[in-house]
C-alpha positions as semicolon CSV with decimal commas, in nm:
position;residue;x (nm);y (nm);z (nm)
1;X;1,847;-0,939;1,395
2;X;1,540;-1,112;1,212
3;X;1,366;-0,857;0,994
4;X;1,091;-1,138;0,993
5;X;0,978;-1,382;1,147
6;X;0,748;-1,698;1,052
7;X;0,593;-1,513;0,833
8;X;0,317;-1,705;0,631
9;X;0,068;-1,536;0,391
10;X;-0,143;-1,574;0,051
11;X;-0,229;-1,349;-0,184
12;X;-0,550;-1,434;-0,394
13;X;-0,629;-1,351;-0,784
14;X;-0,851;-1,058;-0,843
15;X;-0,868;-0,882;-0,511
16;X;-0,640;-0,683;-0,337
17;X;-0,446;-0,825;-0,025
18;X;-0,263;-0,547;0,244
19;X;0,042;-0,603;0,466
20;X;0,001;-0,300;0,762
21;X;0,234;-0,234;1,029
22;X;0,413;0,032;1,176
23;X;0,722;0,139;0,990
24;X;0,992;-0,079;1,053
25;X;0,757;-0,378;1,085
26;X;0,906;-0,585;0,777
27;X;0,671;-0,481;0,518
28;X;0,890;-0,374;0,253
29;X;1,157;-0,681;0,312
30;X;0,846;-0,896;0,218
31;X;0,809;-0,727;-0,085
32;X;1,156;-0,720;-0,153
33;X;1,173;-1,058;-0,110
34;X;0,894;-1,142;-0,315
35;X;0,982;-0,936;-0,598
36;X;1,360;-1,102;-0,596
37;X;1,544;-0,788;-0,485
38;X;1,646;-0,968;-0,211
39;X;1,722;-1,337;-0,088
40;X;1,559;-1,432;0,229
41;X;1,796;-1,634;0,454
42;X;1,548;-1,913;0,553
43;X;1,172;-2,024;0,377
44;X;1,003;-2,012;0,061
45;X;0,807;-1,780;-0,158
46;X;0,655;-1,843;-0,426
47;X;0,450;-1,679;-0,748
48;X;0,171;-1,823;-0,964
49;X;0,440;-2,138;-0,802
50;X;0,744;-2,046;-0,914
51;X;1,006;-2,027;-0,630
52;X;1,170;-1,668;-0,602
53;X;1,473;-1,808;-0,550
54;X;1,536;-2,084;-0,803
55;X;1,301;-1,922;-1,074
56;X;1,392;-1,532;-0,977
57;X;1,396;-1,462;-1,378
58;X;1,054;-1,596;-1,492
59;X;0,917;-1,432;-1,112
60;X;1,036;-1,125;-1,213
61;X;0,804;-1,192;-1,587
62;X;0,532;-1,191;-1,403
63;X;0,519;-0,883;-1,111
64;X;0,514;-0,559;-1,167
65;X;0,659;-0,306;-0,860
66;X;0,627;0,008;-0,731
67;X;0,868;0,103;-0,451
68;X;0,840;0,326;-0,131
69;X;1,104;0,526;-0,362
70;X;1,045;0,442;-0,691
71;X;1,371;0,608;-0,868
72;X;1,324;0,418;-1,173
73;X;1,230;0,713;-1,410
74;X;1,424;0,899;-1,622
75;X;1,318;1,282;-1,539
76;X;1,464;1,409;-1,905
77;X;1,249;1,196;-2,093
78;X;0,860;1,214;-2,172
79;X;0,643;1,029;-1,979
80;X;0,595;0,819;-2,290
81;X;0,968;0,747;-2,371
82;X;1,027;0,639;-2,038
83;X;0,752;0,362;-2,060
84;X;0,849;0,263;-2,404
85;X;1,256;0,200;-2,242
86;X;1,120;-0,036;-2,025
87;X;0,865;-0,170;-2,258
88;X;1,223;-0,292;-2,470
89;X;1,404;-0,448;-2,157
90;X;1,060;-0,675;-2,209
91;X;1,168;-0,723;-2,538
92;X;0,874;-0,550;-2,656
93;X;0,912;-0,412;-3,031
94;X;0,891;-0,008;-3,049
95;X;0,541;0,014;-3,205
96;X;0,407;-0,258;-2,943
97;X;0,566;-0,017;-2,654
98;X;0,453;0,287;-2,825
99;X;0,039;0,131;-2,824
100;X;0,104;-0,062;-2,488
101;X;0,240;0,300;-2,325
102;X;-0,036;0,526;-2,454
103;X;-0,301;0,254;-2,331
104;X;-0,075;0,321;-2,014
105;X;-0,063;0,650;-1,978
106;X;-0,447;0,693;-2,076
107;X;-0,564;0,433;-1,778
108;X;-0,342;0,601;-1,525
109;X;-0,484;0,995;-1,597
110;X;-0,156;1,129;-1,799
111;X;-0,262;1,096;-2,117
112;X;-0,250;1,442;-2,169
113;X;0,118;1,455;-2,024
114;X;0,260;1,175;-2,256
115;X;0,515;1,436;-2,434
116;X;0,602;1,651;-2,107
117;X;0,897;1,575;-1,972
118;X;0,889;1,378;-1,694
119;X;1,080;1,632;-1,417
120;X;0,744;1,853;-1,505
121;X;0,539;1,596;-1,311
122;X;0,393;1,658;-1,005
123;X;0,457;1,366;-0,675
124;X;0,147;1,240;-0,761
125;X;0,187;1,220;-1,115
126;X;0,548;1,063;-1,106
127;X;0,370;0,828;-0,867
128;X;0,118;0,741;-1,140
129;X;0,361;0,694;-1,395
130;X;0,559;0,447;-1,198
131;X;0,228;0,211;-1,188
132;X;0,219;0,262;-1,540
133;X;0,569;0,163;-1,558
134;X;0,518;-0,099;-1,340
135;X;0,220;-0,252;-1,596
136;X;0,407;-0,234;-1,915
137;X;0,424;-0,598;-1,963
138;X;0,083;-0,688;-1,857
139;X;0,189;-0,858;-1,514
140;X;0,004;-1,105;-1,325
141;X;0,113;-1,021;-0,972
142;X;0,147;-0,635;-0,877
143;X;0,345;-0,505;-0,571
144;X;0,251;-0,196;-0,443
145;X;0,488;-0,059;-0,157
146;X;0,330;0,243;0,049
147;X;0,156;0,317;-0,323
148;X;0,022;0,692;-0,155
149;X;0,299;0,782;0,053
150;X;0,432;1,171;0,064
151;X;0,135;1,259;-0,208
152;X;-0,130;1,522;-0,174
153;X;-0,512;1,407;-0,104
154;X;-0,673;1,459;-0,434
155;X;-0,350;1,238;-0,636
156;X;-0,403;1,006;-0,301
157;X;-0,797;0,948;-0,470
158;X;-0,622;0,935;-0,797
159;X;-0,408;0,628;-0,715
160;X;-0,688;0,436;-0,483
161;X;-0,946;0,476;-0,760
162;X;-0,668;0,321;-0,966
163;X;-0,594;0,027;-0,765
164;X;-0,929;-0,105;-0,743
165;X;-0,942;-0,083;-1,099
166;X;-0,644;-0,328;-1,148
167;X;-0,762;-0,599;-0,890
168;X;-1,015;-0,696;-1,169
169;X;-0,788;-0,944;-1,341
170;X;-0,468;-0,933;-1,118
171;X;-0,363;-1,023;-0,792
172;X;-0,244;-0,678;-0,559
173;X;-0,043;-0,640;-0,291
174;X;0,034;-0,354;-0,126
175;X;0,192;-0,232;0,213
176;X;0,044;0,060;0,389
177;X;0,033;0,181;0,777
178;X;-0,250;0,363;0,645
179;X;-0,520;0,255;0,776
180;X;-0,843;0,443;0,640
181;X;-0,661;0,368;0,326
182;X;-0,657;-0,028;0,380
183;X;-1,006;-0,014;0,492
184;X;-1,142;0,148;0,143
185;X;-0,929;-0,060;-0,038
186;X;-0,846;-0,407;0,066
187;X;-1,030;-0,787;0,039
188;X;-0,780;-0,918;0,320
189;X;-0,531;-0,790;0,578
190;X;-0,227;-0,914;0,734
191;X;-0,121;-0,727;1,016
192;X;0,261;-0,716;1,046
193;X;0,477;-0,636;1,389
194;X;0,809;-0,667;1,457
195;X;0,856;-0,916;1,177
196;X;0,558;-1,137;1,263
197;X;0,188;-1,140;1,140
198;X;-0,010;-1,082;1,444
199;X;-0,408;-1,081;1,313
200;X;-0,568;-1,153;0,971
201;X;-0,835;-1,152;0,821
202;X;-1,074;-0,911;0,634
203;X;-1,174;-0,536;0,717
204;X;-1,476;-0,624;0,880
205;X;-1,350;-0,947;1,063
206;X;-1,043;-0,755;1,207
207;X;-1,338;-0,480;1,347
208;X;-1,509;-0,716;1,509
209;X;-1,192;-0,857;1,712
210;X;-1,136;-0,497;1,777
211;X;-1,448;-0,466;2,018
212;X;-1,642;-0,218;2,173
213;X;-1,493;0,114;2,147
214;X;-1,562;0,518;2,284
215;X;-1,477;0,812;2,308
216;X;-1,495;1,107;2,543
217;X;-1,399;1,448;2,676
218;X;-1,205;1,414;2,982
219;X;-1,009;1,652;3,188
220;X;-0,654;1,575;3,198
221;X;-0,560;1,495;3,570
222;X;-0,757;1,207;3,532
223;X;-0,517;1,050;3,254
224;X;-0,237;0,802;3,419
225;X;0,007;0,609;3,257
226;X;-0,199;0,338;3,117
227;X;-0,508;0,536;2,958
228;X;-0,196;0,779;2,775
229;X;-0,192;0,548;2,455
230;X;-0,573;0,638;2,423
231;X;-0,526;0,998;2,437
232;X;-0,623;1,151;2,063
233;X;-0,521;1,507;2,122
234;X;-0,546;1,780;2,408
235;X;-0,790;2,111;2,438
236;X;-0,839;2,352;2,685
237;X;-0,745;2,127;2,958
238;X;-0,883;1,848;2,831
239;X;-0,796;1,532;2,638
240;X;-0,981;1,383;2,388
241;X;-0,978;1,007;2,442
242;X;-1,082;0,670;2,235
243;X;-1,053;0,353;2,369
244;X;-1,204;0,006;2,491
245;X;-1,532;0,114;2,647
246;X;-1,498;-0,068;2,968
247;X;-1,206;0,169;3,025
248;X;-1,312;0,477;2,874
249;X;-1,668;0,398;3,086
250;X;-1,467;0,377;3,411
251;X;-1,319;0,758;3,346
252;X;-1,654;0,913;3,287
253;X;-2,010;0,840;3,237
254;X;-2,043;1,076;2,934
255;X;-1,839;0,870;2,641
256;X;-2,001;0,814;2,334
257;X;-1,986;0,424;2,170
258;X;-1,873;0,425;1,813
259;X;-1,818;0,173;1,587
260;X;-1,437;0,015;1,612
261;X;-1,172;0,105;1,279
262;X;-0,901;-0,092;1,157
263;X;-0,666;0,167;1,364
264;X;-0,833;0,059;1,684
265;X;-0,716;-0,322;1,635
């Protein structure tokens, strides 16, 4: 079984570049890959040109991760303590960790949690402080696995707002099947299925292939087998439909045209 296949993608310095796919789609093996956890069995991959393989250690210099499930923090310690640990394993001296940690913890909204105890910290917070973690050696390259999964809407904000402010002088790439999220937040997509990239391109160039969409109010007997997929949710005997508007058009005259999303392609 290929977890993926062909694929063939390049991330670009100072903007932020999304793989989106269903889960299961090979998202995370990319980033795994990229980020040295794991060896791919055929191909290259390469950052700022060094091969992932051959020159895993200096790679691994330059990135800084975030997992799906980042367990990487130690919950006894402050939120402070746990960035200065792994500002050491950079062979960073204490009072260096100490300054680069605060900076941290100030840019990522938990200043005021520094001392607390990091199993005090809410999802969103421990999500935070594993981006701070993550930039504790100034990385070139960020990786940013499903960055707002399982968090609440407000600490969702949090971590977008933060994001774009990181793409100013770094190169990020994150995985998402999010795709409102993508939309707000990414200079180019790649969109990932069954191991391949099927479509590129940016938010508003993927709309466009997308086409004319609309939706509409129908009653249910009149939705077979093929116009299911398009179904939204059901009401009172209804269902509320959006798709293609040649076939939404042939259910009913009364559909409204609205602009297409990232979701619709």
């Amino acid at each position: 079984m290929e977890a993926l296949k062909g694929v063939n993608f390049k991330a670009e310095r100072n903007k932020i570049t999304a793989l989106v796919g269903p889960n299961g789609a090979g998202k995370t093996t990319l980033i795994k890959i990229i980020s040295t956890l794991i060896l791919p069995t055929s191909g290259t991959a390469y950052v700022d040109g060094l091969d992932v393989v051959s020159r895993a250690k200096e790679v691994r210099q330059r990135i800084g991760l975030v997992t799906v499930s980042d367990r990487l923090l130690y919950y006894r310690l402050t939120g402070l303590d746990n960035l200065v640990f792994y500002g050491a394993l950079y062979n960073m001296g204490i009072r260096e960790a100490k300054e680069r940690a605060r900076e941290l913890l100030e840019i990522v909204g938990l200043g005021e949690w520094a001392d607390q105890p990091v199993m005090h910290y809410s999802t969103g917070m421990l999500r935070r402080l594993a981006i701070a973690r993550a930039l504790i050696h100034d990385p070139d390259v960020v990786l940013l696995d499903e960055p707002t999964l399982g968090i609440d809407t407000t600490s969702s904000r949090r971590v977008r707002q933060l994001i774009r402010r990181l793409a100013a002088n770094r190169t990020i790439v994150l995985t998402s099947h999010l795709m409102k999220e993508i939309e707000e937040l990414a200079d180019s997509i790649f969109l990932i299925k069954s191991g391949q990239i099927i479509m590129s391109g940016s938010p508003g160039e993927i709309r466009s292939r997308a086409g004319h969409f609309a939706e509409a109010l129908v009653p249910t007997e009149i939705i077979n087998d093929e116009m299911e997929k398009y179904v939204i949710r059901y009401e009172n005997g209804k269902a509320f439909i959006r798709g293609p508007e040649e076939k939404v058009s042939k259910l009913t005259d009364k559909c409204t045209v609205v602009d297409p999303t990232l979701e619709d392609a």
